[in-house]
Coordinates of C-alpha atoms and ligand atoms in Angstrom, one line a residue:
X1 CA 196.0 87.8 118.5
X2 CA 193.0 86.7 116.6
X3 CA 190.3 85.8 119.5
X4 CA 186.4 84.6 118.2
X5 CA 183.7 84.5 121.3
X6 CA 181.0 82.2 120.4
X7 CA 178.3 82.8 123.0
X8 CA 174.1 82.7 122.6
X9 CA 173.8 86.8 124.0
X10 CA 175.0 90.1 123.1
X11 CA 174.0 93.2 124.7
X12 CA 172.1 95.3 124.1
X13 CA 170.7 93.5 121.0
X14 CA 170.0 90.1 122.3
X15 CA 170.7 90.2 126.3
X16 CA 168.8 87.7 128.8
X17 CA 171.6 88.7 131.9
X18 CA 174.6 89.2 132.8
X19 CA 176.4 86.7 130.0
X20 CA 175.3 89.5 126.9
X21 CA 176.6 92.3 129.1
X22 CA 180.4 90.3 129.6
X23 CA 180.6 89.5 125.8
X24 CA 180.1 93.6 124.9
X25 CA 182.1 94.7 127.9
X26 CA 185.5 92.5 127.5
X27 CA 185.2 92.1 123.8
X28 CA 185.0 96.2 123.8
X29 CA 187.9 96.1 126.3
X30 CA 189.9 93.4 124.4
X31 CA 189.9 95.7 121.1
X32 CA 191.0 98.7 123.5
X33 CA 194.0 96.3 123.7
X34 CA 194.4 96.1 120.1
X35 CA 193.3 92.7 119.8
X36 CA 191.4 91.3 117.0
X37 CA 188.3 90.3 118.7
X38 CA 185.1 88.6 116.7
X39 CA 181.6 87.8 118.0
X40 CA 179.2 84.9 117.0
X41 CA 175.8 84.5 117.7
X42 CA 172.8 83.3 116.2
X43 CA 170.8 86.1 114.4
X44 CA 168.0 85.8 117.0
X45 CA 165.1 87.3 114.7
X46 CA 164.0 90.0 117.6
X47 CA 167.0 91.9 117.0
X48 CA 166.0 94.9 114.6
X49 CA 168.0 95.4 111.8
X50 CA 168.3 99.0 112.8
X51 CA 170.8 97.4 115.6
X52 CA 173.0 96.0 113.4
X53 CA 175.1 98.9 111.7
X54 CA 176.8 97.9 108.3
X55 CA 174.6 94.7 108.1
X56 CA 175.6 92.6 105.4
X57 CA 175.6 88.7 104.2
X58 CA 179.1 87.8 105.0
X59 CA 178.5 83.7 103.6
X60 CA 175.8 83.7 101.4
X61 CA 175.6 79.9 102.0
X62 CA 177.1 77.3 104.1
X63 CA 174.8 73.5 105.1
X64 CA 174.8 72.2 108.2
X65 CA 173.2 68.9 108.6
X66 CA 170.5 67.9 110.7
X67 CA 169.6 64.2 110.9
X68 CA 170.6 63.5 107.1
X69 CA 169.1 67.1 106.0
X70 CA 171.1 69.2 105.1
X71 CA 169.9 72.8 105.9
X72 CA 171.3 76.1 104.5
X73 CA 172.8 78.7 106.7
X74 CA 173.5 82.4 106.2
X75 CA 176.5 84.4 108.1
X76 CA 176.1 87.9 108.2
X77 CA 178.7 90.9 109.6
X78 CA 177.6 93.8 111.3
X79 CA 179.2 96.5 113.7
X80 CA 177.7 96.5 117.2
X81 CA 179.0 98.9 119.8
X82 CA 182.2 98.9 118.4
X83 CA 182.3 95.3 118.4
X84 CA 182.4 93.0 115.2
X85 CA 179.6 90.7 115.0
X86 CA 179.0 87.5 113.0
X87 CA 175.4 86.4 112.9
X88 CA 174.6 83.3 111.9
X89 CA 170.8 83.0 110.1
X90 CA 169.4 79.6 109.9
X91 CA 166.9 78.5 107.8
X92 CA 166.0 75.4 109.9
X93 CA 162.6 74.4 109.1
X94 CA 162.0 74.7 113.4
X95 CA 162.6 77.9 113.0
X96 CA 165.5 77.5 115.8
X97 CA 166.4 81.3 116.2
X98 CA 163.3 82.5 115.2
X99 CA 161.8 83.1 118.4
X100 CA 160.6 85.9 120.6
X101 CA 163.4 85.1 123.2
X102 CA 167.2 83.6 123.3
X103 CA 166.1 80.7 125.7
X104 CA 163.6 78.9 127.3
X105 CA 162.3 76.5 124.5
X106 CA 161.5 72.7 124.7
X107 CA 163.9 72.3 122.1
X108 CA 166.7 74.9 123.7
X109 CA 169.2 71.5 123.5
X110 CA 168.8 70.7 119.2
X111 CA 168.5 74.4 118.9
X112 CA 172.0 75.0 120.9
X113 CA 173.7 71.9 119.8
X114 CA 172.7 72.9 116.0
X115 CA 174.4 75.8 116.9
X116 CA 177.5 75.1 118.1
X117 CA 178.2 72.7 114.8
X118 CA 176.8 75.7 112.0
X119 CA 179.6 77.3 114.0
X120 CA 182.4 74.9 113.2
X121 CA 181.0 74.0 109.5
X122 CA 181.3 78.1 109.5
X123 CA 184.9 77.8 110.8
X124 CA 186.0 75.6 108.5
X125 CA 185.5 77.9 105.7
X126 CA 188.1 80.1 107.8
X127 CA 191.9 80.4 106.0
X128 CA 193.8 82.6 109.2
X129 CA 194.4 80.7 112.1
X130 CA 192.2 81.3 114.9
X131 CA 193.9 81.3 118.0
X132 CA 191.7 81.9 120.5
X133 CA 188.3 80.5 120.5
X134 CA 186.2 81.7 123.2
X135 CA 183.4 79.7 124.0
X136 CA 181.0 81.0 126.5
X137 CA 178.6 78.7 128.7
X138 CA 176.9 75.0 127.6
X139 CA 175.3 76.5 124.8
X140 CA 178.2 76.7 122.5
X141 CA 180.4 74.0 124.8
X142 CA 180.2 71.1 121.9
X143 CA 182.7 73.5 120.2
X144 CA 185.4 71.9 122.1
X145 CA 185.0 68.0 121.6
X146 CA 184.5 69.3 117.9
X147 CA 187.3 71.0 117.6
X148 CA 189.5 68.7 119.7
X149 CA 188.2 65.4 118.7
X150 CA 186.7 65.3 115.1
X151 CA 187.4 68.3 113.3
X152 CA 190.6 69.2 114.1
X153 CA 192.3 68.8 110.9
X154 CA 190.2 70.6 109.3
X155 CA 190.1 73.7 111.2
X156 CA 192.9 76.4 112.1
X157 CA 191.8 76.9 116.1
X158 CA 195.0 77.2 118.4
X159 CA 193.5 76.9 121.8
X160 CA 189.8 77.3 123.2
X161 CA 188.4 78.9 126.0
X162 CA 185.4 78.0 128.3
X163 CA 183.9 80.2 130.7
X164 CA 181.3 78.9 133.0
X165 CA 178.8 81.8 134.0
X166 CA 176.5 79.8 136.1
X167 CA 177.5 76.2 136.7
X168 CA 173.6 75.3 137.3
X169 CA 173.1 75.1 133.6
X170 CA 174.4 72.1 131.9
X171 CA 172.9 70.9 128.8
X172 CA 172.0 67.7 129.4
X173 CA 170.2 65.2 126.9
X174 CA 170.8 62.1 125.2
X175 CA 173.3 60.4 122.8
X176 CA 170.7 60.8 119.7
X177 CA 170.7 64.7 120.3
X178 CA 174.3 64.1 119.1
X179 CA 174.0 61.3 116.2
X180 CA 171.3 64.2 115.1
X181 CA 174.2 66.6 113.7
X182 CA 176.1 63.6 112.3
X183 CA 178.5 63.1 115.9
X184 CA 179.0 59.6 117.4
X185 CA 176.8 60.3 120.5
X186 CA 177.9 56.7 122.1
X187 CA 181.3 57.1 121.3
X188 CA 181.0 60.3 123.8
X189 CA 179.1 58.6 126.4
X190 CA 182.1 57.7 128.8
X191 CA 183.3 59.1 132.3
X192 CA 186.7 61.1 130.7
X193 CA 184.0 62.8 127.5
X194 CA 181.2 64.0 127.8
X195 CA 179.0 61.0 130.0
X196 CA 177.5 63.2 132.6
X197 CA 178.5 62.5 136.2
X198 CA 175.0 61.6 138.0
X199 CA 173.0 60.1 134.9
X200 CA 175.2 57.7 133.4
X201 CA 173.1 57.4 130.4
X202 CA 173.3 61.5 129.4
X203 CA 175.3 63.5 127.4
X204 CA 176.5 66.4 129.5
X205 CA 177.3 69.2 127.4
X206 CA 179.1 71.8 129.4
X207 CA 181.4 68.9 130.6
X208 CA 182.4 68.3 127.3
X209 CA 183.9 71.9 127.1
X210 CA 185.2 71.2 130.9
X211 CA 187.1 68.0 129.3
X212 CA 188.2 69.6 126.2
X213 CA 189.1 73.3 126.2
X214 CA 192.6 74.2 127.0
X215 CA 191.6 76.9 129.8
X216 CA 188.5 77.0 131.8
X217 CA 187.5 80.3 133.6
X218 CA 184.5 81.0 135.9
X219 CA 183.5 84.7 136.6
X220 CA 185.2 85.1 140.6
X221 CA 188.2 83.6 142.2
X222 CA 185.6 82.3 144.8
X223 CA 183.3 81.0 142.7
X224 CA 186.1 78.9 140.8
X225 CA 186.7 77.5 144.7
X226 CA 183.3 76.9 145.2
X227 CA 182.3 75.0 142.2
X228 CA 185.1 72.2 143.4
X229 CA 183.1 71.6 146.0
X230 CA 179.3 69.6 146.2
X231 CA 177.0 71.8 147.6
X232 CA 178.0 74.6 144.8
X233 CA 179.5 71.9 141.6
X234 CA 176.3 70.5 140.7
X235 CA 177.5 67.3 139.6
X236 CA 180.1 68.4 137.8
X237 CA 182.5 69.3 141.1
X238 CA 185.0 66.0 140.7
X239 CA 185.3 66.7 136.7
X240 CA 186.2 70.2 138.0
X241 CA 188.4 68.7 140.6
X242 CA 190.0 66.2 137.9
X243 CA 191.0 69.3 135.4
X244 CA 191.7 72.1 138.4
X245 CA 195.3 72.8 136.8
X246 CA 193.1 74.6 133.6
X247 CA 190.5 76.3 136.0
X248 CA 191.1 80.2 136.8
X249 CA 188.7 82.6 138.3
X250 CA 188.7 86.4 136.5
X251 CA 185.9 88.4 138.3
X252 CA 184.4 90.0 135.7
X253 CA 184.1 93.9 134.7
X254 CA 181.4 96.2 133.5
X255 CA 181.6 98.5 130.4
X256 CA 182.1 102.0 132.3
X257 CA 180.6 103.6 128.6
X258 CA 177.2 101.8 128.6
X259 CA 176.9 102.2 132.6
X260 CA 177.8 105.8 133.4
X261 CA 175.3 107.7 136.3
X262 CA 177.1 111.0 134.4
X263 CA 176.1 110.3 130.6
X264 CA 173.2 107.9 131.3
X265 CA 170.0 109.5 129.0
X266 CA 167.8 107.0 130.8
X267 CA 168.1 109.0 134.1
X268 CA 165.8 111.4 135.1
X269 CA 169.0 113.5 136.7
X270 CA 172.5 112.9 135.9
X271 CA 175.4 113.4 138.1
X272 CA 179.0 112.1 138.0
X273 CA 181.2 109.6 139.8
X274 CA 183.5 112.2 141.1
X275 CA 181.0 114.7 142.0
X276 CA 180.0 115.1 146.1
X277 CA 177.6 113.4 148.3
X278 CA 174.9 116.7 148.3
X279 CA 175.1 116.4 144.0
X280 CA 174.8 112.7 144.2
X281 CA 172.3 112.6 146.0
X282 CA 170.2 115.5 144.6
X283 CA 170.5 113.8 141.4
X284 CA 169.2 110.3 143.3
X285 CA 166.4 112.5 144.4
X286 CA 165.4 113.3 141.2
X287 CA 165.5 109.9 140.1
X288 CA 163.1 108.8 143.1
X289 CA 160.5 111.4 141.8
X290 CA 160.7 110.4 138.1
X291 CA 159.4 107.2 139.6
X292 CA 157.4 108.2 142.2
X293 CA 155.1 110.3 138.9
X294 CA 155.3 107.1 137.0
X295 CA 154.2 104.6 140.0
X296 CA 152.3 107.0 141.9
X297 CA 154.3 106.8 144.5
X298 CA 153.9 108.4 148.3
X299 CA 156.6 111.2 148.1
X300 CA 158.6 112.1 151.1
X301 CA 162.1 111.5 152.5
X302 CA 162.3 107.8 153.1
X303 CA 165.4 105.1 152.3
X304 CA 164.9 103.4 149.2
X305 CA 165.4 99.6 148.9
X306 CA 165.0 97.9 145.4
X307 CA 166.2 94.3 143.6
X308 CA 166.8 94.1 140.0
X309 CA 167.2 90.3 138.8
X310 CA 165.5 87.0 137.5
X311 CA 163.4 85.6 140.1
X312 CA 164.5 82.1 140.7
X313 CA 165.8 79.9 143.6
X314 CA 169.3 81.3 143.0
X315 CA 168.5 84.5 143.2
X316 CA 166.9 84.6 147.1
X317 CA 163.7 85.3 146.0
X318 CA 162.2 84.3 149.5
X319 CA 164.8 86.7 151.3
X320 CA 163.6 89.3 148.8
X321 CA 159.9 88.6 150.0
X322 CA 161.1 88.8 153.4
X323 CA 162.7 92.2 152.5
X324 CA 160.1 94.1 150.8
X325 CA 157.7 92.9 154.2
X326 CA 160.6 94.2 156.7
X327 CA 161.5 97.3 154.7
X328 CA 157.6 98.4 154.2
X329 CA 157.1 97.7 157.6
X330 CA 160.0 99.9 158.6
X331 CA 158.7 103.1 156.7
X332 CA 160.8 102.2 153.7
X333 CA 160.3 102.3 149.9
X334 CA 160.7 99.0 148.0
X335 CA 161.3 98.7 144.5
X336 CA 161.4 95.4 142.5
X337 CA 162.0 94.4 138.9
X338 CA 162.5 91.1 138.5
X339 CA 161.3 88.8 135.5
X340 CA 160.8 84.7 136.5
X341 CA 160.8 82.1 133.6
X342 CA 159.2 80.0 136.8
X343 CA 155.2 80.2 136.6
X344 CA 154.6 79.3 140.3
X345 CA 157.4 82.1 141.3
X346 CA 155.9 84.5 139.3
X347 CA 152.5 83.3 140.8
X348 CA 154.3 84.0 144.5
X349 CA 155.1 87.3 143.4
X350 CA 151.9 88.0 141.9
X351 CA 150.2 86.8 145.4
X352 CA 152.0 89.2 147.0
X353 CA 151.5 92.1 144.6
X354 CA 147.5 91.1 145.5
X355 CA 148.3 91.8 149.2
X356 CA 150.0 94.8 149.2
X357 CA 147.6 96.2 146.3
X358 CA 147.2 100.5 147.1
X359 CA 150.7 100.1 148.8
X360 CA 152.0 103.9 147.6
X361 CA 155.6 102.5 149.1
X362 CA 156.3 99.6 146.9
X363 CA 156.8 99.0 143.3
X364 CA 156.7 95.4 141.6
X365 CA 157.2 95.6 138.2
X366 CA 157.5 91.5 136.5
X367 CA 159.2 92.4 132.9
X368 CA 162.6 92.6 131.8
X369 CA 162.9 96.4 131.0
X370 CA 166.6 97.4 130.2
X371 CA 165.2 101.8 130.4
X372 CA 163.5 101.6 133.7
X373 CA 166.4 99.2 135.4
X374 CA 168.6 102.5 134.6
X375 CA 166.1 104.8 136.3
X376 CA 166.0 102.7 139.4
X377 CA 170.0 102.0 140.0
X378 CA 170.3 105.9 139.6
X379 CA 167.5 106.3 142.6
X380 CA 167.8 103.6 145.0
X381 CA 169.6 103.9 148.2
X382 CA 170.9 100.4 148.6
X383 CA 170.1 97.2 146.2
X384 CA 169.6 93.6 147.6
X385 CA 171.4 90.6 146.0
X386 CA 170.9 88.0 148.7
X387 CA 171.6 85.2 146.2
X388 CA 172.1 81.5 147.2
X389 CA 175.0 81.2 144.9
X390 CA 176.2 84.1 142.5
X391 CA 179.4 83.3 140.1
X392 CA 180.0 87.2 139.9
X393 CA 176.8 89.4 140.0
X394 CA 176.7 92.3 138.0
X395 CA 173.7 94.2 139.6
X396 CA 175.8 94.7 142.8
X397 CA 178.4 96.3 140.5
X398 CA 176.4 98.4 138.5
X399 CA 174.8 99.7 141.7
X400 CA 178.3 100.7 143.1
X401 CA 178.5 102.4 139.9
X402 CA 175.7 104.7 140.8
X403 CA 175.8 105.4 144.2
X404 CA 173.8 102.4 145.5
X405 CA 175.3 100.7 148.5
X406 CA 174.8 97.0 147.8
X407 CA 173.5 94.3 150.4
X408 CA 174.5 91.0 149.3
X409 CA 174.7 87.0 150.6
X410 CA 178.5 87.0 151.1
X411 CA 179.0 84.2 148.0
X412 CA 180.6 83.6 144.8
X413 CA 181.6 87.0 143.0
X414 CA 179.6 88.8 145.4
X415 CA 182.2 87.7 148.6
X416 CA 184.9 89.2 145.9
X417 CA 183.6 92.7 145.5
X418 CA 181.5 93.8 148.3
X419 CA 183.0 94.3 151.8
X420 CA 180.8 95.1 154.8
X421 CA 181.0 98.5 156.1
X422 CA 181.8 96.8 159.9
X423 CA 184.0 94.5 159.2
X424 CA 187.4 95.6 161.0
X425 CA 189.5 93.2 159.3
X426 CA 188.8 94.6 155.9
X427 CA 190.8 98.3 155.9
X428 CA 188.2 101.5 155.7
X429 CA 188.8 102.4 152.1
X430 CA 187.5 98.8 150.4
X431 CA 184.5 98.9 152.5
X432 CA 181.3 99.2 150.3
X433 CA 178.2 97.6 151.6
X434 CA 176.4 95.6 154.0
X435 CA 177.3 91.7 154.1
X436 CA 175.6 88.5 155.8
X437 CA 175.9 84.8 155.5
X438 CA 173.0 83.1 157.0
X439 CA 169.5 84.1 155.5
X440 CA 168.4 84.8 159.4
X441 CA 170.7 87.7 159.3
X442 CA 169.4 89.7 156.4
X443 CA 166.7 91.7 158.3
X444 CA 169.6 92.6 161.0
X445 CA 171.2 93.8 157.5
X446 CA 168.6 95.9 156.4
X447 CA 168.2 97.3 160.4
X448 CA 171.9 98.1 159.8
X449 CA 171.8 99.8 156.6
X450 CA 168.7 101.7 157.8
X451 CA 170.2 103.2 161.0
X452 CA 173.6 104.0 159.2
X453 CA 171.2 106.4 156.8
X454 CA 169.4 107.5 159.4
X455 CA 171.8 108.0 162.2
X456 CA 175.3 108.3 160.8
X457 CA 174.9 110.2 157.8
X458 CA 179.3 110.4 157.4
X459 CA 179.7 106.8 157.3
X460 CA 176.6 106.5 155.1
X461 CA 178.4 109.3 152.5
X462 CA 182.0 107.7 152.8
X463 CA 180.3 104.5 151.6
X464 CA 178.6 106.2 148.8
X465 CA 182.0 107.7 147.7
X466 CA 183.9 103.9 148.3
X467 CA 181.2 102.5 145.7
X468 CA 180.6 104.9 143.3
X469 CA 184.2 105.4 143.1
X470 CA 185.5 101.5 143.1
X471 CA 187.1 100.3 139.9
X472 CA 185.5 97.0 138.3
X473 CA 186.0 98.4 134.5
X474 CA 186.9 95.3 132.2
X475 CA 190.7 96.3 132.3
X476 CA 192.4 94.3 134.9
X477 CA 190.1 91.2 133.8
X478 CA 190.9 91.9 130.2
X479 CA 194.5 91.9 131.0
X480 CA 194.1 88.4 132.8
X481 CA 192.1 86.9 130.0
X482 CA 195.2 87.8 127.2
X483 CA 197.7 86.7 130.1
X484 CA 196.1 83.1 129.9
X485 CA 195.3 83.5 126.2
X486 CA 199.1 84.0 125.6
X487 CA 200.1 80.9 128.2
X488 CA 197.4 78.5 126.0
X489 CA 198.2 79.6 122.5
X490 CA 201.6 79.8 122.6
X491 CA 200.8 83.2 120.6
X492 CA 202.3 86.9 122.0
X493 CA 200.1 89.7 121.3
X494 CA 201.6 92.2 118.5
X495 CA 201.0 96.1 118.5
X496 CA 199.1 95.9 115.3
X497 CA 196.2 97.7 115.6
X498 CA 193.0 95.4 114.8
X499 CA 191.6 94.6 111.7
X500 CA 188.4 96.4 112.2
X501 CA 188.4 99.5 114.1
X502 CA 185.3 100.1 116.2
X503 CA 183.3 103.0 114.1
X504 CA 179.6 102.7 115.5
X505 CA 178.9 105.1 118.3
X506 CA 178.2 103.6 121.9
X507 CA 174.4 103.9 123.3
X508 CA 172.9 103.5 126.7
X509 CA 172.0 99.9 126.8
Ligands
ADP1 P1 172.3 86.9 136.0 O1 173.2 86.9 134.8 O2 172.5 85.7 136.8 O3 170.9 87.2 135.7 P2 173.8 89.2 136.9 O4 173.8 90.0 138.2 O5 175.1 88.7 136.5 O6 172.7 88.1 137.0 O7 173.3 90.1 135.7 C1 172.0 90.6 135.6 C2 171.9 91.7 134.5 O8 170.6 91.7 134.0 C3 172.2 93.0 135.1 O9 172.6 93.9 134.0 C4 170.8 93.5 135.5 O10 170.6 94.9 135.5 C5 169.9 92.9 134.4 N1 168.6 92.5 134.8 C6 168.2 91.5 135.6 N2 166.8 91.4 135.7 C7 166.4 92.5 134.9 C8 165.1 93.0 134.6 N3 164.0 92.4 135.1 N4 165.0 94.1 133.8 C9 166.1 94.7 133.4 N5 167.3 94.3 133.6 C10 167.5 93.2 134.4

């Protein structure tokens, strides 16, 4: 089966979240399954060429047009992770992918909807059928209406994918953003295309690849639930409703070779999965004073607390204020890393670095720092995620993977993979963290995770060995995504091994 993701992130070379980890991690797992499996994404200019083994220019030159200019393209190849990559160059004169960061541009729309048609102008220089293509978030969702609607002749696509990662984010703008790359934008702008649902004079994007793909998937069972519903479909909840038969929610994995507590070279101390609670936790120790020397922290036996995620609205942010306050205020360490695109959040944040300035308990670090996110998963105690809304969460995960007992808003893919270590109905062996609904629970959370270290060290050590020990590796997702890749493109999956076989050797991300 010949599958092509088109998605704006890839990690570890161009990563902004979780989205650039799920591309590696099920395309990696996808091959495992001796599928042909293909990556685009633009050739974001911060990515080093030293990233990209076997770099070469794939199609010299392709034109994509831009309100009546046509502007010249470049594919390249390359080998990432044992992953085949296309990256498509652009020699727009905006310089769309030139540009310290994937998003967060006035112009993210033209840049994103240029895009997702040098894609299709790229496809259409394809012979062998594709027949999966796998389109990943509102970035790349025009794909569908222009594969489904305009260009279909022209093109060799059997069925296409979308999966929504985080419903919030929509791509909305106006017809003209269309007419720019030569599409029809009016012709669009009606309630079964792509006419968004609240302003009847937009173009929604992401609905268009809710109208148009065959499947849609979102990234947890729950999530796929909640996003029918208003509080958690933004909008979009009755086009959901309306194409529910296509929906299906596949929690997603993470890649087991990039996040591994026992070959990790970012750790200070390594220790394995399988090994027992006194080596886990000498190696966690380890890790606490590699960042105690580089913080100058307060050393001593104390629980460790620590968030790693974007600081916005989704994310909590004001129950992670409310934790670092309760947790320093109960003897504890806090440690956050969290990066906001928001200037008055990261003003919030910076307000309260100011007041706890000399604090030799707490750690606020505001960057986006792949090495020192591995250091601190591999020393914290427990993690926070007390997010809003979360589709799937993968910092909860990765914690597991390292010991870290997770304390999460029971939401979204968080409800689907942590269980709270009270909860009677759920049988011994899945519980794996501490769980609360209403934000006036979470420092009652904390108290509990806090005495359960303190006071009951054997239910504290059977949760360690539940999470480190749980299975989210991409295979049982990987398994669902061919099951409904089969049921949409009519096409059964051969033994053949893949074209390419994966040569470049994996790296700590
Ligand atoms: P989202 O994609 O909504 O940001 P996820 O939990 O799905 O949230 O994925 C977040 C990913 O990004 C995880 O791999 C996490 O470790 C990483 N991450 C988040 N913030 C940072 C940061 N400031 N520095 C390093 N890694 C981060």
């Amino acid at each position: 089966m010949r599958i092509i993701h088109v998605a704006a992130e890839f990690a570890p070379i161009a990563k902004a979240g979780g989205l650039g980890e799920v591309i590696v991690g099920l395309s990696r797992m996808q091959m495992a399954l001796l599928q042909d499996v293909e990556i685009i994404i633009p050739k974001h200019s911060f990515i080093h060429p030293n990233s990209l083994p076997y770099l070469k220019v794939e199609t010299p030159e392709f034109t994509c047009k831009e309100n009546g200019t046509e502007i010249l393209n470049t594919m390249w190849s390359a080998e990432v992770e044992g992953c085949r990559l296309h990256l498509l160059e652009e020699r727009h004169p905006a310089a769309y992918f030139r540009r310290p960061n994937i998003y967060g541009y006035p112009d993210d729309i033209p840049r994103f909807i240029y895009f997702s048609k040098a894609v299709i102008e790229y496809l259409k220089l394809q012979k062998q059928p594709i027949d999966v293509l796998h389109l990943h978030e509102w970035h790349t969702s025009l794909c569908a209406p222009l594969v489904k609607e305009i260009f279909a002749k022209e093109l060799n696509v059997r069925s296409v994918v979308l999966t929504i990662h985080n419903l919030e984010y929509q791509g909305k703008c106006a017809t003209w953003d269309l007419d720019a790359i030569g599409v029809k934008g009016a012709s669009f702008l009606k309630p079964d295309k792509l006419q968004d649902d609240l302003h009847a004079d937009s173009i929604n994007l992401l609905k268009g690849g809710i109208v148009y793909a065959d499947a849609i998937t979102t990234v947890s069972p729950t999530y796929s639930k909640e996003i029918l519903t208003p509080p958690l479909g933004f909008n979009l909840n009755k086009t959901l409703t309306k194409h529910k038969s296509k929906l299906q929610g596949i929690l997603n994995g993470i890649d087991y070779k990039l996040w591994n507590p026992e070959t990790d070279s970012l750790l200070a101390k390594r220790y394995s999965t399988q090994a027992s609670f006194k080596e886990i936790e000498l190696g966690k120790e380890k890790n606490k004073e590699a960042l105690e020397k580089r913080f100058g922290l307060e050393s001593g036996k104390r629980p460790w607390f620590g968030a790693i995620t974007r600081l916005v609205p989704q994310k909590g942010p004001e129950m992670i204020e409310e934790a670092i306050h309760h947790v320093l205020a109960s003897g504890g360490v806090f440690v956050l890393l969290g990066s906001s695109p928001l200037p008055d959040m990261q003003h919030r944040f910076d307000v309260l670095k100011e007041k706890y300035k000399g604090n030799r308990r707490l750690v606020l670090e505001f960057n986006y720092d792949e090495t020192l996110a591995h250091l601190i998963y591999g020393a914290l105690d427990f993690t926070l995620v007390p997010s809003h809304f979360e589709p799937c969460g993968l910092t909860q995960i990765i914690a597991m993977r390292y010991g870290t007992i997770p304390i999460v808003r029971s939401t979204g893919g968080l409800k689907d993979t942590i269980f709270d270590c009270d909860n009677s109905a759920v049988p011994i062996a899945a519980r794996n963290g501490f769980t609360f609904s209403h934000p006036s629970e979470l420092v009652n959370t904390i108290d509990r995770a806090l005495e359960i270290k303190k006071n009951n060290s054997a239910t504290f050590q059977t949760l360690v060995k539940h999470a480190i020990q749980s299975d989210f590796s991409w295979k049982k997702p990987a398994d669902e995504y061919l099951k409904l890749y089969k049921k949409i493109s009519g096409v059964s999956s051969s033994n053949q091994p893949p074209r390419i076989v994966a040569r470049s050797v994996s790296r700590n991300i």
